[in-house]
Short mmCIF file of C-alpha atoms in Angstrom, two decimals:
data_model
loop_
_atom_site.label_atom_id
_atom_site.label_comp_id
_atom_site.label_asym_id
_atom_site.label_seq_id
_atom_site.Cartn_x
_atom_site.Cartn_y
_atom_site.Cartn_z
CA THR A 1 -14.43 2.10 -4.65
CA GLU A 2 -12.52 3.26 -1.56
CA LEU A 3 -12.19 6.74 -3.06
CA GLU A 4 -15.94 7.02 -3.69
CA ARG A 5 -16.69 5.89 -0.13
CA PHE A 6 -14.23 8.48 1.16
CA GLU A 7 -15.91 11.22 -0.89
CA ASN A 8 -19.37 10.25 0.38
CA GLN A 9 -18.19 10.08 3.99
CA THR A 10 -16.46 13.45 3.67
CA ASN A 11 -19.68 15.10 2.51
CA GLN A 12 -22.11 13.23 4.76
CA LEU A 13 -20.14 13.96 7.93
CA GLY A 14 -19.46 17.53 6.90
CA TYR A 15 -15.67 17.47 6.93
CA VAL A 16 -14.29 20.94 6.33
CA ALA A 17 -10.73 19.81 5.51
CA VAL A 18 -8.67 16.67 4.88
CA ILE A 19 -5.19 16.03 6.29
CA GLY A 20 -3.31 13.00 4.98
CA LEU A 21 -2.60 11.82 1.42
CA LEU A 22 0.91 10.59 2.18
CA GLN A 23 1.71 9.34 -1.33
CA SER A 24 1.62 11.46 -4.47
CA ALA A 25 -0.49 9.02 -6.53
CA CYS A 26 -3.16 9.05 -3.80
CA ALA A 27 -3.04 12.85 -3.53
CA ILE A 28 -3.42 13.27 -7.29
CA SER A 29 -6.34 10.84 -7.64
CA THR A 30 -8.15 12.30 -4.61
CA SER A 31 -7.68 15.88 -5.81
CA ASP A 32 -8.89 14.94 -9.29
CA ALA A 33 -11.98 13.21 -7.88
CA PHE A 34 -13.07 16.19 -5.79
CA ARG A 35 -12.35 18.66 -8.59
CA ASN A 36 -14.33 16.60 -11.12
CA LYS A 37 -17.36 16.78 -8.80
CA ASN A 38 -16.86 20.51 -8.15
CA ILE A 39 -16.23 19.91 -4.46
CA ASP A 40 -14.09 22.67 -2.97
CA ILE A 41 -12.36 21.21 0.08
CA PRO A 42 -8.84 21.95 1.35
CA LEU A 43 -6.53 18.94 1.06
CA ILE A 44 -3.40 19.16 3.20
CA SER A 45 -0.64 16.59 2.69
CA PHE A 46 2.46 16.05 4.79
CA GLY A 47 4.25 13.62 2.48
CA ALA A 48 3.05 13.80 -1.18
CA THR A 49 6.03 15.38 -2.94
CA SER A 50 5.31 15.04 -6.69
CA VAL A 51 6.14 18.16 -8.70
CA ALA A 52 2.81 17.78 -10.54
CA LEU A 53 0.93 18.82 -7.41
CA SER A 54 2.55 22.27 -7.53
CA ASN A 55 0.39 23.06 -10.56
CA LYS A 56 -2.21 25.32 -8.99
CA THR A 57 -4.35 25.40 -12.12
CA ALA A 58 -4.86 21.65 -11.83
CA TYR A 59 -4.75 21.42 -8.01
CA PRO A 60 -5.92 24.79 -6.62
CA ASN A 61 -7.08 23.38 -3.27
CA PHE A 62 -4.06 21.20 -2.55
CA PHE A 63 -1.60 22.30 0.13
CA ARG A 64 1.36 20.54 1.70
CA THR A 65 3.78 21.08 4.56
CA CYS A 66 6.50 19.23 2.65
CA PRO A 67 8.34 20.63 -0.41
CA ASN A 68 8.03 19.25 -3.93
CA ASP A 69 10.64 16.93 -5.39
CA ASN A 70 12.32 19.64 -7.43
CA ASN A 71 13.98 20.47 -4.12
CA GLN A 72 15.30 16.92 -3.73
CA GLY A 73 16.69 17.46 -7.21
CA ASN A 74 18.43 20.54 -5.81
CA VAL A 75 19.99 18.45 -3.03
CA ALA A 76 21.28 15.88 -5.53
CA ARG A 77 22.57 18.67 -7.79
CA ASP A 78 24.52 20.31 -4.98
CA ILE A 79 26.02 16.99 -3.83
CA VAL A 80 27.15 16.25 -7.40
CA GLY A 81 28.64 19.73 -7.68
CA HIS A 82 30.39 19.52 -4.31
CA TYR A 83 32.24 16.35 -5.25
CA GLY A 84 32.92 17.34 -8.84
CA TRP A 85 31.39 14.29 -10.49
CA THR A 86 31.04 14.58 -14.26
CA LYS A 87 28.38 11.95 -14.91
CA ILE A 88 25.56 10.26 -13.04
CA GLY A 89 23.12 7.47 -13.81
CA ILE A 90 19.47 7.59 -12.73
CA ILE A 91 17.17 4.61 -12.19
CA GLY A 92 13.65 4.69 -10.75
CA THR A 93 10.00 3.81 -11.07
CA THR A 94 7.29 5.03 -13.44
CA ASP A 95 4.88 6.25 -10.74
CA PRO A 96 4.49 10.02 -10.11
CA TYR A 97 7.00 10.01 -7.27
CA GLY A 98 9.69 7.98 -9.02
CA SER A 99 9.47 9.51 -12.48
CA GLY A 100 9.00 13.03 -11.14
CA LEU A 101 12.01 12.85 -8.83
CA ALA A 102 14.17 11.26 -11.54
CA GLU A 103 13.36 14.07 -13.96
CA ALA A 104 13.88 16.70 -11.26
CA VAL A 105 17.38 15.39 -10.55
CA ARG A 106 18.32 15.34 -14.22
CA THR A 107 16.78 18.76 -14.95
CA GLU A 108 18.46 20.49 -12.00
CA ILE A 109 21.88 19.05 -12.84
CA LEU A 110 21.60 20.13 -16.48
CA ARG A 111 20.31 23.56 -15.51
CA ARG A 112 23.17 24.25 -13.14
CA PHE A 113 26.12 22.54 -14.85
CA GLY A 114 25.17 22.33 -18.52
CA ASP A 115 27.50 20.02 -20.48
CA LYS A 116 30.02 19.87 -17.61
CA VAL A 117 28.02 17.04 -16.04
CA GLN A 118 26.31 14.29 -18.00
CA PRO A 119 23.20 12.92 -16.28
CA MET A 120 21.82 9.87 -18.05
CA LYS A 121 18.24 9.84 -19.24
CA PRO A 122 16.32 8.14 -16.37
CA ILE A 123 15.86 4.39 -16.75
CA LEU A 124 12.44 3.54 -15.32
CA PHE A 125 10.59 0.36 -14.42
CA GLU A 126 7.08 -0.39 -13.15
CA PRO A 127 6.63 -0.25 -9.36
CA ASN A 128 6.86 -3.64 -7.60
CA SER A 129 8.77 -5.20 -10.50
CA ASN A 130 10.54 -8.48 -9.76
CA LEU A 131 14.29 -8.80 -9.34
CA ALA A 132 14.87 -10.16 -12.86
CA THR A 133 13.16 -7.14 -14.45
CA VAL A 134 15.15 -4.71 -12.33
CA GLN A 135 18.38 -6.53 -13.16
CA GLU A 136 17.67 -5.97 -16.85
CA LYS A 137 17.16 -2.25 -16.20
CA LEU A 138 20.36 -2.17 -14.15
CA ASN A 139 22.23 -3.63 -17.12
CA GLU A 140 20.95 -0.69 -19.18
CA LEU A 141 22.13 1.69 -16.46
CA ARG A 142 25.56 0.12 -16.49
CA LYS A 143 26.00 0.95 -20.16
CA GLY A 144 26.29 4.60 -19.09
CA ASN A 145 29.68 3.70 -17.60
CA THR A 146 29.21 5.74 -14.42
CA ALA A 147 29.98 4.69 -10.86
CA VAL A 148 27.68 7.39 -9.42
CA ASN A 149 24.00 6.45 -9.59
CA TYR A 150 20.76 7.88 -8.19
CA ILE A 151 17.75 5.75 -7.18
CA SER A 152 14.34 7.40 -7.54
CA ALA A 153 11.77 5.03 -6.02
CA PHE A 154 9.86 4.15 -2.89
CA THR A 155 11.53 1.93 -0.30
CA GLY A 156 10.43 -1.47 -1.64
CA ASP A 157 11.63 -0.77 -5.18
CA THR A 158 14.80 0.89 -3.89
CA ARG A 159 15.59 -2.29 -1.98
CA THR A 160 15.10 -4.31 -5.18
CA VAL A 161 17.50 -2.02 -7.08
CA LEU A 162 20.11 -2.44 -4.34
CA LYS A 163 19.65 -6.21 -4.42
CA ALA A 164 20.17 -6.22 -8.19
CA ALA A 165 23.24 -4.01 -7.72
CA GLU A 166 24.61 -6.44 -5.17
CA HIS A 167 24.22 -9.31 -7.65
CA ALA A 168 26.09 -7.24 -10.24
CA ASN A 169 28.89 -6.44 -7.75
CA MET A 170 27.95 -2.74 -7.88
CA LEU A 171 27.80 -2.16 -4.13
CA SER A 172 31.50 -2.78 -3.63
CA THR A 173 34.28 -0.25 -3.14
CA GLY A 174 34.31 2.41 -5.86
CA TRP A 175 30.55 2.61 -6.41
CA THR A 176 28.43 5.51 -5.16
CA TRP A 177 24.66 5.28 -4.60
CA LEU A 178 22.53 8.37 -3.99
CA GLY A 179 18.78 8.71 -3.48
CA GLY A 180 15.86 10.66 -2.07
CA ASP A 181 13.58 10.04 0.88
CA GLY A 182 12.47 6.75 -0.64
CA MET A 183 16.03 5.54 0.01
CA THR A 184 16.56 7.11 3.42
CA ALA A 185 13.33 5.51 4.68
CA LEU A 186 14.94 2.09 4.21
CA GLN A 187 15.58 -0.03 7.25
CA PHE A 188 18.29 -2.68 7.22
CA ASP A 189 18.46 -5.67 9.53
CA SER A 190 19.39 -9.34 9.44
CA ASN A 191 16.35 -10.03 7.25
CA SER A 192 17.16 -7.34 4.66
CA GLN A 193 18.75 -9.84 2.24
CA VAL A 194 21.05 -7.14 0.90
CA GLN A 195 24.45 -6.05 2.18
CA VAL A 196 25.03 -2.31 1.79
CA GLN A 197 28.31 -0.55 2.55
CA SER A 198 27.30 3.07 2.06
CA LEU A 199 24.35 5.15 0.85
CA VAL A 200 23.78 8.91 0.72
CA GLY A 201 20.34 10.47 0.41
CA SER A 202 18.05 13.33 1.27
CA SER A 203 15.30 13.15 3.86
CA LEU A 204 12.73 15.70 4.89
CA ILE A 205 14.15 17.45 7.92
CA VAL A 206 13.61 15.25 10.95
CA GLY A 207 12.50 18.06 13.23
CA ASN A 208 13.93 20.39 15.82
CA GLY A 209 13.00 22.58 18.75
CA THR A 210 10.92 22.34 21.91
CA LEU A 211 7.66 21.58 20.10
CA PHE A 212 9.23 18.74 18.14
CA GLU A 213 10.84 17.24 21.24
CA PHE A 214 7.48 17.29 23.05
CA LEU A 215 5.54 15.79 20.13
CA SER A 216 8.17 13.16 19.30
CA THR A 217 8.16 12.00 22.92
CA ARG A 218 4.37 11.96 23.06
CA TYR A 219 3.85 10.12 19.76
CA SER A 220 7.11 8.19 19.33
CA ASN A 221 5.28 4.85 19.08
CA GLN A 222 2.21 6.07 17.21
CA GLY A 223 3.58 5.94 13.65
CA PRO A 224 1.39 3.10 12.30
CA ALA A 225 -1.75 4.51 13.97
CA LEU A 226 -1.10 7.88 12.31
CA GLY A 227 -0.49 6.28 8.92
CA LEU A 228 3.18 7.23 8.94
CA MET A 229 6.13 5.35 7.49
CA PRO A 230 8.26 3.12 9.76
CA THR A 231 10.56 4.66 12.31
CA ASN A 232 14.26 5.01 11.53
CA ASN A 233 16.84 5.80 14.17
CA VAL A 234 18.84 8.82 12.99
CA VAL A 235 22.06 9.93 14.66
CA PHE A 236 23.22 13.58 14.54
CA PRO A 237 26.88 14.71 14.57
CA ASN A 238 26.56 15.85 18.19
CA GLY A 239 25.50 12.35 19.22
CA ARG A 240 21.79 13.21 19.48
CA SER A 241 19.70 10.23 18.43
CA VAL A 242 16.14 10.67 17.14
CA SER A 243 13.72 7.84 16.60
CA VAL A 244 10.40 9.07 15.25
CA PRO A 245 8.24 8.10 12.27
CA LEU A 246 9.25 9.75 9.02
CA PHE A 247 7.08 12.77 8.10
CA ALA A 248 6.01 13.12 11.75
CA ALA A 249 7.15 16.76 11.96
CA GLN A 250 5.36 17.58 8.70
CA LEU A 251 2.16 15.92 9.97
CA PHE A 252 2.30 17.95 13.18
CA ASP A 253 2.79 21.13 11.14
CA SER A 254 -0.22 20.28 8.94
CA ILE A 255 -2.40 20.12 12.04
CA THR A 256 -0.83 23.30 13.44
CA LEU A 257 -1.46 25.24 10.26
CA LEU A 258 -5.09 24.13 9.94
CA SER A 259 -5.75 24.84 13.62
CA HIS A 260 -4.22 28.29 13.31
CA SER A 261 -6.33 29.03 10.22
CA LEU A 262 -9.54 27.94 11.94
CA SER A 263 -8.69 30.02 15.02
CA GLN A 264 -8.04 33.09 12.90
CA LEU A 265 -11.28 32.61 10.97
CA TRP A 266 -13.24 32.23 14.20
CA ASN A 267 -11.58 35.18 15.93
CA ASN A 268 -12.20 37.36 12.88
CA SER A 269 -15.84 36.23 12.78
CA GLU A 270 -15.34 34.90 9.24
CA ILE A 271 -16.93 31.53 10.02
CA ARG A 272 -18.80 32.48 13.21
CA ASN A 273 -21.19 34.58 11.14
CA ILE A 274 -21.91 31.93 8.52
CA GLN A 275 -25.55 31.05 9.04
CA PHE A 276 -26.04 27.48 10.21
CA THR A 277 -29.37 25.65 10.27
CA SER A 278 -30.19 22.10 11.26
CA THR A 279 -31.65 21.26 7.86
CA VAL A 280 -29.61 19.18 5.43
CA THR A 281 -29.48 22.07 2.99
CA GLY A 282 -28.48 24.55 5.67
CA ARG A 283 -25.78 22.27 7.04
CA SER A 284 -24.41 21.65 3.56
CA SER A 285 -24.29 25.37 2.88
CA TRP A 286 -22.41 26.01 6.14
CA VAL A 287 -19.86 23.28 5.33
CA THR A 288 -19.34 24.63 1.80
CA GLU A 289 -18.79 28.19 2.99
CA THR A 290 -16.49 27.09 5.79
CA ARG A 291 -14.37 25.06 3.37
CA ARG A 292 -14.03 28.04 1.05
CA SER A 293 -13.06 30.30 3.96
CA ILE A 294 -10.36 27.84 5.04
CA ILE A 295 -9.00 27.62 1.49
CA LYS A 296 -8.85 31.40 1.29
CA ARG A 297 -7.07 31.61 4.64
CA LEU A 298 -4.58 28.88 3.71
CA LYS A 299 -3.78 30.64 0.45
CA ASN A 300 -2.90 33.69 2.53
CA SER A 301 -0.55 31.55 4.60
CA THR A 302 2.20 32.25 2.11
CA HIS A 303 2.94 35.23 4.37
CA PRO A 304 1.37 34.37 7.76
CA PRO A 305 2.27 35.65 11.18
CA GLU A 306 5.23 33.52 12.24
CA ILE A 307 3.97 30.14 13.47
CA SER A 308 6.56 27.95 15.12
CA GLY A 309 6.68 24.52 13.48
CA ALA A 310 7.88 21.07 14.52
CA ILE A 311 10.50 21.12 11.75
CA GLY A 312 12.21 24.02 13.51
CA LEU A 313 11.14 26.59 10.90
CA PRO A 314 8.05 28.80 10.57
CA VAL A 315 5.05 26.95 9.14
CA THR A 316 4.27 28.57 5.80
CA PHE A 317 3.61 27.91 2.12
CA ASP A 318 5.39 29.21 -0.95
CA ALA A 319 3.56 30.54 -4.03
CA ASN A 320 2.76 26.95 -5.10
CA GLN A 321 1.29 26.12 -1.68
CA ASP A 322 4.29 23.89 -0.93
CA GLY A 323 6.06 23.66 2.43
CA PRO A 324 9.60 24.74 3.37
CA ALA A 325 12.42 23.17 1.35
CA ALA A 326 14.28 21.76 4.35
CA TYR A 327 16.21 18.48 4.22
CA ASN A 328 18.71 16.47 6.19
CA VAL A 329 21.46 14.74 4.21
CA LEU A 330 21.80 11.19 5.56
CA ASN A 331 24.65 8.72 5.20
CA TYR A 332 24.10 5.02 5.82
CA PHE A 333 27.17 3.32 7.24
CA GLY A 334 27.97 1.28 10.30
CA SER A 335 24.45 -0.21 10.27
CA GLN A 336 22.68 3.10 10.85
CA TRP A 337 21.62 6.35 9.21
CA GLN A 338 23.62 9.36 10.31
CA VAL A 339 22.97 13.04 9.63
CA VAL A 340 25.98 14.39 7.73
CA GLY A 341 24.53 17.62 6.37
CA GLU A 342 21.53 19.80 5.71
CA HIS A 343 20.02 21.57 2.75
CA VAL A 344 17.61 24.35 3.66
CA ILE A 345 16.24 27.02 1.31
CA THR A 346 14.41 29.75 3.21
CA LYS A 347 14.76 32.39 0.49
CA PRO A 348 15.86 32.51 -3.18
CA ILE A 349 19.59 32.01 -3.62
CA ALA A 350 21.95 33.05 -6.39
CA GLU A 351 21.94 30.73 -9.39
CA LYS A 352 25.51 29.54 -8.85
CA ASN A 353 25.29 29.16 -5.06
CA SER A 354 24.69 25.95 -3.15
CA SER A 355 22.52 25.44 -0.07
CA LEU A 356 24.40 22.29 0.94
CA ILE A 357 26.09 22.40 4.34
CA LEU A 358 28.10 19.33 5.33
CA LEU A 359 28.37 18.81 9.07
CA ARG A 360 30.77 15.88 8.97
CA ASP A 361 32.64 13.66 6.49
CA ILE A 362 30.60 11.23 4.45
CA VAL A 363 31.76 7.62 4.62
CA TRP A 364 31.76 6.06 1.15
CA SER A 365 31.90 2.42 0.05
CA GLY A 366 35.05 0.76 1.32
CA GLY A 367 34.88 2.82 4.52
CA VAL A 368 36.78 5.78 3.05
CA ILE A 369 36.06 9.49 3.48
CA MET A 370 37.49 10.49 0.11
CA ALA A 371 34.70 10.35 -2.47
CA HIS A 372 35.10 7.92 -5.35
CA GLY A 373 35.32 9.16 -8.93
CA SER A 374 32.73 9.16 -11.70
CA ASP A 375 34.15 6.12 -13.53
CA PRO A 376 33.47 2.55 -12.41
CA PRO A 377 36.39 0.89 -10.58
CA THR A 378 38.75 -0.76 -13.05
CA ASP A 379 39.16 -3.89 -10.92
CA ASN A 380 35.41 -4.33 -10.70
CA VAL A 381 34.68 -6.41 -13.79
CA SER A 382 31.09 -7.53 -14.10
CA SER A 383 30.31 -11.22 -13.80
CA ASN A 384 29.15 -11.27 -17.42
CA LYS A 385 32.42 -9.81 -18.67
CA ARG A 386 34.38 -12.15 -16.43
CA ASN A 387 32.46 -15.16 -17.72
CA GLU A 388 32.96 -14.01 -21.30
CA THR A 389 36.70 -13.67 -20.70
CA ILE A 390 36.91 -17.14 -19.14
CA ALA A 391 34.92 -18.59 -22.04
CA PHE A 392 37.25 -17.03 -24.62
CA VAL A 393 40.30 -18.31 -22.74
CA VAL A 394 38.89 -21.83 -22.58
CA ILE A 395 37.98 -21.78 -26.27
CA GLY A 396 41.45 -20.45 -27.09
CA VAL A 397 43.13 -23.20 -25.10
CA VAL A 398 40.99 -25.89 -26.74
CA LEU A 399 41.77 -24.54 -30.19
CA ALA A 400 45.47 -24.32 -29.39
CA VAL A 401 45.54 -27.90 -28.11
CA GLY A 402 43.59 -29.07 -31.16
CA VAL A 403 45.91 -27.31 -33.58
CA GLY A 404 48.91 -28.67 -31.67
CA LEU A 405 47.64 -32.24 -31.92
CA LEU A 406 47.02 -31.86 -35.64
CA LEU A 407 50.53 -30.52 -36.16
CA CYS A 408 52.04 -33.38 -34.14
CA HIS A 409 50.05 -35.87 -36.20
CA ALA A 410 51.19 -34.25 -39.45
CA VAL A 411 54.83 -34.29 -38.33
CA ARG A 412 54.62 -37.94 -37.39
CA GLN A 413 53.09 -38.78 -40.76
CA THR A 414 55.83 -36.89 -42.54
CA ARG A 415 58.59 -38.55 -40.50
CA GLY A 416 57.01 -41.91 -41.07
CA THR A 417 57.01 -41.41 -44.82
CA GLN A 418 60.60 -40.17 -44.86
CA GLY A 419 61.82 -43.08 -42.73
CA GLY A 420 60.25 -45.83 -45.05
#
């Protein structure tokens, strides 16, 4: 398999670390494969966000410069709290990213608001499901009678949910759609086959500072070659427009952190003094010891000397070896994604406090800046209900006409008898 070939290549070429593993499912399977073969090698991801990977008993050698999805749950929680919504529906996919994010959103809302807000139990479907399947799941979601809904899925499946919502007339004025970085990575153009008025979602912080500006200019067109997601043009409140591949800043910080660790190990003679011989056994021993030294150094990066990062914050890990919980809040309207807020946690905050900072008004469906309520719009009757109503009216009219004709016939018969 591809994974086995990757393992063999990693060992044969003597790789001392791996940077990549953009998706959570890939990161989990790769980590499991190395652990099952007792291979200690540092794995550094810039985009795998599943909460499961924060389990250091299961994934002791996994590091990431992005936060886990519990933090996207925090963003959703604070948005819900800010606008005072009392219920929210959740729909997503069954993969680690989709199901993990869905549960994180629900858990964080319940933890903060208790019974004051009613998040539905997540309604999940298999990744890459067809439109008909997703429409069935959307019908289940609609039974929750909430106009505020959260999509927890990668871009392709998020697009399918939005298409199903469009068919059900759930993208019109009065409906609110939230999501995570799987939503904000969406690109809309004339070929999108879905008309969206407004979306609001979280996205890993785009990047900031001199280092980011230099790197984004240097690698602005290198997204596909670096294995990054497509480029979205993001507009900031001050008019600044950034067009770089998603996760680019986190990728740059992964490289920065590994380079810094290797430099420190070399300067401190921690890897310079590891005996290296040209024999296969000697080389293998050197690689093994170097990997372990890097892992040890990275684990100490929870409190490193301040390293400037491309995201505009120091490059560091928390106790779970996760990156800084820094997000932009994006609003899709007017055919583009715009930064409307930020959500950055650099230190523990009080339980009742929010880290959400809105930088400008959000534009909601219908082009309004006043948020819609939790209940579905009353004038937005589903096509099924409308068809049922029409059917009942038609049946009623037919019955009325039929009864009328029978009565007329009976009257005529009676008059005919009386007249004879």
